[in-house]
Short mmCIF file of C-alpha atoms in Angstrom, two decimals:
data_model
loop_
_atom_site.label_atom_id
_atom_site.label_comp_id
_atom_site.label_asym_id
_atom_site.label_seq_id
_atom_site.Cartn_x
_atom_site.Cartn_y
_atom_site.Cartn_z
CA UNK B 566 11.11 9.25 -16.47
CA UNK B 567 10.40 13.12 -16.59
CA UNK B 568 8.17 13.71 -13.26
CA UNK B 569 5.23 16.40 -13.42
CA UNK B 570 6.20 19.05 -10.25
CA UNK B 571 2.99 16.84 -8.57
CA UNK B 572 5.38 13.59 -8.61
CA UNK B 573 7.94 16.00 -7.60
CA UNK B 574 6.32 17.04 -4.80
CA UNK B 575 5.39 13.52 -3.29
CA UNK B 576 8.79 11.63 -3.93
CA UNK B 577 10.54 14.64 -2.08
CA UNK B 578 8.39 14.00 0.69
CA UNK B 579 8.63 10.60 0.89
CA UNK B 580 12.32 10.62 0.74
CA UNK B 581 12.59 12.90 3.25
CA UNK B 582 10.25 10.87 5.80
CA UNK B 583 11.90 7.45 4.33
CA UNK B 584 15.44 8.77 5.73
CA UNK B 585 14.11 9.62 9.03
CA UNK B 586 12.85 6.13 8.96
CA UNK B 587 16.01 4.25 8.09
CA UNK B 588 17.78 5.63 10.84
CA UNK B 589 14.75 4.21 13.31
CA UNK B 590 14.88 1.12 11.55
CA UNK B 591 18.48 0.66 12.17
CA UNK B 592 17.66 0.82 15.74
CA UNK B 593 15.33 -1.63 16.28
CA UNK B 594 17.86 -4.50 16.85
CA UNK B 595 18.97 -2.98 19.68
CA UNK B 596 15.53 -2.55 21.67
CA UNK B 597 14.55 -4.44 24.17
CA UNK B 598 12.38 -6.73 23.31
CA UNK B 599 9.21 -6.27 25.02
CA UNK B 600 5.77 -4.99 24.61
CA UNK B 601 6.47 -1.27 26.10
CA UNK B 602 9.64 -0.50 24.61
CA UNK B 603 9.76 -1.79 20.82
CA UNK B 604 5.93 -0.59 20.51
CA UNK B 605 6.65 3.07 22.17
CA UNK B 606 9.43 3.35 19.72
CA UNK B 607 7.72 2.24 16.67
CA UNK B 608 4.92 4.55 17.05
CA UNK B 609 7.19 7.52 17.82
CA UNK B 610 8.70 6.45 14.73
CA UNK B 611 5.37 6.56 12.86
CA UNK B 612 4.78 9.55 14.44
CA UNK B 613 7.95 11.61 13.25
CA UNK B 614 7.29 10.44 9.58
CA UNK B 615 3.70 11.24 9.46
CA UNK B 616 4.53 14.82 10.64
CA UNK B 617 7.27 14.92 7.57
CA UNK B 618 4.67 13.94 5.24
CA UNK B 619 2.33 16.47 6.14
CA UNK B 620 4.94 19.32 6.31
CA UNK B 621 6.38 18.65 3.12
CA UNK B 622 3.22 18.30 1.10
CA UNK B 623 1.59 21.18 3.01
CA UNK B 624 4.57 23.43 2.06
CA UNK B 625 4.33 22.49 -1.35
CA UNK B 626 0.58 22.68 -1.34
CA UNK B 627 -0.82 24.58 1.57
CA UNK B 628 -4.46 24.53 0.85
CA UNK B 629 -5.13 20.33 0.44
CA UNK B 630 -7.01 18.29 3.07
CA UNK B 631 -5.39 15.37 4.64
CA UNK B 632 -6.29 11.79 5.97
CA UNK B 633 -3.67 10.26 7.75
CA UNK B 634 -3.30 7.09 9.79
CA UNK B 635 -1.99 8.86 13.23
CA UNK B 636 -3.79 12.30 12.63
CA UNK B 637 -6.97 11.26 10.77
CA UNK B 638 -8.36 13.81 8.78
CA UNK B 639 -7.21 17.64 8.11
CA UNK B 640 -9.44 20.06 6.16
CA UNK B 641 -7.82 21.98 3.71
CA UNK B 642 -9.29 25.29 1.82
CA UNK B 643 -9.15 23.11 -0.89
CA UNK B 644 -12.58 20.87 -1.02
CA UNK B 645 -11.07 19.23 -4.26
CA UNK B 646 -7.59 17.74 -2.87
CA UNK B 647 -6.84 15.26 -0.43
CA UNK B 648 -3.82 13.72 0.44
CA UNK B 649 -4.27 10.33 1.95
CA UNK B 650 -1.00 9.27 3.78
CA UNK B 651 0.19 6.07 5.16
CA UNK B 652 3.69 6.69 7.24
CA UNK B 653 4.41 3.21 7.88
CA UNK B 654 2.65 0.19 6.05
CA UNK B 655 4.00 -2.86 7.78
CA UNK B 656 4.25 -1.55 11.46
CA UNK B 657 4.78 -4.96 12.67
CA UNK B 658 7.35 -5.63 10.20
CA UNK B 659 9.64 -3.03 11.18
CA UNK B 660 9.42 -3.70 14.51
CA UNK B 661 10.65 -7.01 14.42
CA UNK B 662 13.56 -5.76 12.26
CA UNK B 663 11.88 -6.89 8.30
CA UNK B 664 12.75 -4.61 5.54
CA UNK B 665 9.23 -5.35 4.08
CA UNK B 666 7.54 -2.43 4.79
CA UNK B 667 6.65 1.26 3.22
CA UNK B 668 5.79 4.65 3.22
CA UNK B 669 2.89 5.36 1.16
CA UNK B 670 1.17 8.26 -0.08
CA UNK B 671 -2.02 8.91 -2.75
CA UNK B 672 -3.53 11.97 -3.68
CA UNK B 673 -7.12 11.47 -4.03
CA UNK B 674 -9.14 14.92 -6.75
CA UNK B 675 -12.51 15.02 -6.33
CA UNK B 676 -13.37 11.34 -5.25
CA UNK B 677 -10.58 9.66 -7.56
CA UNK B 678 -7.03 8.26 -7.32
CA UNK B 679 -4.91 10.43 -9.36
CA UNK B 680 -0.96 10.18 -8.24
CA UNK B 681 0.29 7.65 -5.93
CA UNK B 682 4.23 7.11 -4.26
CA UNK B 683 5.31 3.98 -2.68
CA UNK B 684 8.70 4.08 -1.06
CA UNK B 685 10.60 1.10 1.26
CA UNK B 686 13.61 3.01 2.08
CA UNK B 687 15.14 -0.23 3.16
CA UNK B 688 15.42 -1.35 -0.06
CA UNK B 689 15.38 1.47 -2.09
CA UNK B 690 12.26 1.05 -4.00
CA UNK B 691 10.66 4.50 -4.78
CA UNK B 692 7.37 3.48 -7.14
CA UNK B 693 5.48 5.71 -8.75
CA UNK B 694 2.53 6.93 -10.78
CA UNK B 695 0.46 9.57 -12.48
CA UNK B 696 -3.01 8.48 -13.93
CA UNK B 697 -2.93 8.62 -17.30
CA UNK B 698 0.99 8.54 -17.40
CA UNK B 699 1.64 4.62 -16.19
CA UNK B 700 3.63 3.14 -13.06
CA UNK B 701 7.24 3.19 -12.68
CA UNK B 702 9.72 1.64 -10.20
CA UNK B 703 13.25 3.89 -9.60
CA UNK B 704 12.08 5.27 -13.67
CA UNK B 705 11.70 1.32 -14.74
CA UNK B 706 8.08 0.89 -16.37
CA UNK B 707 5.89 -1.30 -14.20
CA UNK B 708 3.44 -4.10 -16.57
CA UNK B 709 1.47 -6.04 -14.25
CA UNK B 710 2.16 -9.88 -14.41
CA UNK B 711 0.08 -11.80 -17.84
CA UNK B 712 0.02 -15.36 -16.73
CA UNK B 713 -3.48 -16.45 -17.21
CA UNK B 714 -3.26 -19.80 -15.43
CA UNK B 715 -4.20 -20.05 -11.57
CA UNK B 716 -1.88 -22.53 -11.23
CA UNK B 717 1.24 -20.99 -12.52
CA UNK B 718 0.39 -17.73 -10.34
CA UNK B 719 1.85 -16.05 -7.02
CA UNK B 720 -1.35 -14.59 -5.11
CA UNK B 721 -0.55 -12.03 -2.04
CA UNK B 722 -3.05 -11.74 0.69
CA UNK B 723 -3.35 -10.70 4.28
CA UNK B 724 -4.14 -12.42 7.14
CA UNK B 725 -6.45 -10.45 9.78
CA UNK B 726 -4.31 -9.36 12.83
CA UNK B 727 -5.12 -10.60 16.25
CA UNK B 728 -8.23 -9.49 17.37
CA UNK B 729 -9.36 -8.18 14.23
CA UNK B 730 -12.86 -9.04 12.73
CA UNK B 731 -12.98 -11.32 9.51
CA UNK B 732 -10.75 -14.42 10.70
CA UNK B 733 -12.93 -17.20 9.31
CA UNK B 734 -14.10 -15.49 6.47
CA UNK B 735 -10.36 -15.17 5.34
CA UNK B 736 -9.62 -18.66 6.26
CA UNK B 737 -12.24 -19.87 4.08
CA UNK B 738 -11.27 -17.53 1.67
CA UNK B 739 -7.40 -18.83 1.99
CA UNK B 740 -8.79 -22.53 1.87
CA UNK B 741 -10.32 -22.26 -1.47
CA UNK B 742 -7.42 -19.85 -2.89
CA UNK B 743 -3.94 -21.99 -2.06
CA UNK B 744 -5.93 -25.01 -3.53
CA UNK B 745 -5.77 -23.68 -6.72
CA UNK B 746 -2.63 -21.31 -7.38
CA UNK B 747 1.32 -21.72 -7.11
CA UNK B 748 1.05 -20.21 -3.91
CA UNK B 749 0.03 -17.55 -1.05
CA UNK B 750 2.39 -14.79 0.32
CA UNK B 751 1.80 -12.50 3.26
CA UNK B 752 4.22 -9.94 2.88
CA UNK B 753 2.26 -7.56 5.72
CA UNK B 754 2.16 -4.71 3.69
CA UNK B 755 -0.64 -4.01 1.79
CA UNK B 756 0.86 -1.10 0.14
CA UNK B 757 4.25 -3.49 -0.30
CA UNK B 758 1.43 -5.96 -2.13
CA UNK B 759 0.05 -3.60 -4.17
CA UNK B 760 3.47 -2.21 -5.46
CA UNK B 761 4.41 -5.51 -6.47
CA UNK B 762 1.19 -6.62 -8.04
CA UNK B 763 2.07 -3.93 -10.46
CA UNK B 764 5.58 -4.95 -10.85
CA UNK B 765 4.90 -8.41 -11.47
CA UNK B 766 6.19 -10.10 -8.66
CA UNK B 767 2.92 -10.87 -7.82
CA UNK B 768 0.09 -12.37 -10.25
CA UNK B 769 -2.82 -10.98 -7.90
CA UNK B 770 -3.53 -9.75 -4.27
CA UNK B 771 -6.92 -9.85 -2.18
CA UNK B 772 -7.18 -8.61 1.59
CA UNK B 773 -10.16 -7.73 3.67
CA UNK B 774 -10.38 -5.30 6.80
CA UNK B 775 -8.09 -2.50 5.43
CA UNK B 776 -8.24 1.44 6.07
CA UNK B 777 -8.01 4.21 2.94
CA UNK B 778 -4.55 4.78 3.75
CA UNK B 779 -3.26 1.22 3.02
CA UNK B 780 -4.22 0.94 -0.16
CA UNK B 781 -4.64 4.71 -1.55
CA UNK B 782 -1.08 5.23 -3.37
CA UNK B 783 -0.89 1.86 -4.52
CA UNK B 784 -4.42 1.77 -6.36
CA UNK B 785 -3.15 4.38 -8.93
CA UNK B 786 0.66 2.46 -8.95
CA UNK B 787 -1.26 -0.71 -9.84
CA UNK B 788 -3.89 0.57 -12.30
CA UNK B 789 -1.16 2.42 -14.61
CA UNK B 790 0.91 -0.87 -15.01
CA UNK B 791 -2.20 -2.41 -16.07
CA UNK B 792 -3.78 -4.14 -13.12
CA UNK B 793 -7.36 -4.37 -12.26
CA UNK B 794 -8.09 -2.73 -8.97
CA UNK B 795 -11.63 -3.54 -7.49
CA UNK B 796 -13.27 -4.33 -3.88
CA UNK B 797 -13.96 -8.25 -3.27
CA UNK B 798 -17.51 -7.74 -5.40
CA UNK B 799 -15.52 -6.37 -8.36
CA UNK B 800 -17.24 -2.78 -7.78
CA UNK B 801 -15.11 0.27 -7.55
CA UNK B 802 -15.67 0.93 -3.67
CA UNK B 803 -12.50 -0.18 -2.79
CA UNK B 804 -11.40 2.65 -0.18
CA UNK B 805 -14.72 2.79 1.71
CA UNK B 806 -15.41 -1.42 1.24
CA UNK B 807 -12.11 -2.39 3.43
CA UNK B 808 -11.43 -5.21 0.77
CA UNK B 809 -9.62 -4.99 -2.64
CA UNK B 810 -8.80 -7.53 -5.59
CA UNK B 811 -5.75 -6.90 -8.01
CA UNK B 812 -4.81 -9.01 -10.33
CA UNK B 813 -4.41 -8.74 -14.92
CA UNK B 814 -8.05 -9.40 -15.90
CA UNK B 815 -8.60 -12.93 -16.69
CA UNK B 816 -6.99 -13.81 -13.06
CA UNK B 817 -9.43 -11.07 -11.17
CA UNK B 818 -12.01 -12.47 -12.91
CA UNK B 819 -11.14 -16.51 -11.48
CA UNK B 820 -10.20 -14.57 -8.30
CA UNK B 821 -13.52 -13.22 -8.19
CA UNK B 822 -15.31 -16.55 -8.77
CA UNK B 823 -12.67 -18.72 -5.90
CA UNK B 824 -13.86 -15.87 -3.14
CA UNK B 825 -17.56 -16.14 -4.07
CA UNK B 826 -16.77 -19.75 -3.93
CA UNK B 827 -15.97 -19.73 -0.49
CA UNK B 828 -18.76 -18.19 0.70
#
């Protein structure tokens, strides 16, 4: 595919931070395994990337506001622009040494998802997308998934970390789901589970309890291969609800009725 100099932009930065992160994720092994050490080292990690992000897309485009996981948020001269930046998606992952994890980065005009880059440097899958100009995975076309049978379909989902509100909503939720579909992965990435909603490998994903920067590069990836991107009510409030719903249309809409269901 022929990137616009925005894509261009946005992959270079992404591959830059994704290197520095493959050389801390070859490293884990060899941490102690322990609460202090592995922890202090992953966030240091995070850390590092999140500061490549923002100096490669601030060089590139000096006046656009940030909101980043570690920073938060970073006005910019520019009131229409904002970068929202996730520098690790699937902290936990990484830690314990699985590849299943990303670097993710949206850029958000005037209130709407417009570009989004998803990158797991692990196993070198760069996705990307352009509204308007579709989803692609290393310059393969992404289609979401067209099965239109709960049954035959692989749903993603995430389970609320320890401590975290929402526990017995989502088991309720998970009750009613696994009932009725192929089965339920937990990859621990939402931005991981978005990107491959949109390439297929997944027929739908739903996840409460999530922050902007989880979700904001993959909601454009997914929409331009065709998925429907909502919050749990089907509305479009998906950054500021905390919940989202992909899926092809007829399964978001039997998605939509199983979580109502198990209310």
């Amino acid at each position: 595919m022929a990137r616009t100099a925005l894509l261009n932009v946005m992959v270079n930065a992404v591959l830059k931070a994704g290197r520095g992160l493959a050389r801390d994720f070859g490293e884990v092994e060899n941490l102690q395994v322990s609460l202090k050490g592995p922890g202090d080292f992953v966030s240091a990690a995070d850390r590092r990337s999140e500061e490549t992000l923002i100096a490669e897309l601030r060089k590139a485009r000096p006046g656009y506001s940030f909101l980043a996981e570690e920073s938060g948020v970073t006005e910019g001269s520019d009131n229409v622009h904002r970068w929202i930046i996730d520098p690790l998606d699937g902290t936990t992952n990484f830690l314990h040494g699985n590849p299943i994890f990303a670097i993710s980065v949206g850029l958000e005009r005037e209130g709407t998802m417009v570009a989004g880059v998803i990158y797991n440097p692990i196993l070198n899958e760069l996705y990307v997308a352009e509204r308007g100009s579709g989803a692609f995975l290393n310059d393969r076309r992404l289609r979401v998934a067209n099965r239109s049978h709960l049954a035959d379909c692989v749903i993603a989902s995430g389970i609320p970390q320890l401590n975290r509100p929402g526990q017995p909503e989502y088991l309720k939720e998970l009750s009613t789901v696994i009932g009725q579909v192929a089965g339920v992965r937990c990859n621990g990435s939402a931005a991981m589970d978005l990107a491959w909603t949109a390439s297929g490998r997944f027929d739908g994903y739903w996840q409460r309890g999530l922050s902007p920067w989880d979700v904001a590069g993959g909601i454009v990836i997914a929409r331009e291969a065709g998925v429907m991107v909502s919050d749990q009510a089907g509305g479009e409030n998906v950054l500021e609800s905390g919940s989202i719903l992909a899926a092809n249309e007829t399964i978001h809409r039997r998605m939509i009725e199983l979580l109502d269901a198990s209310r």
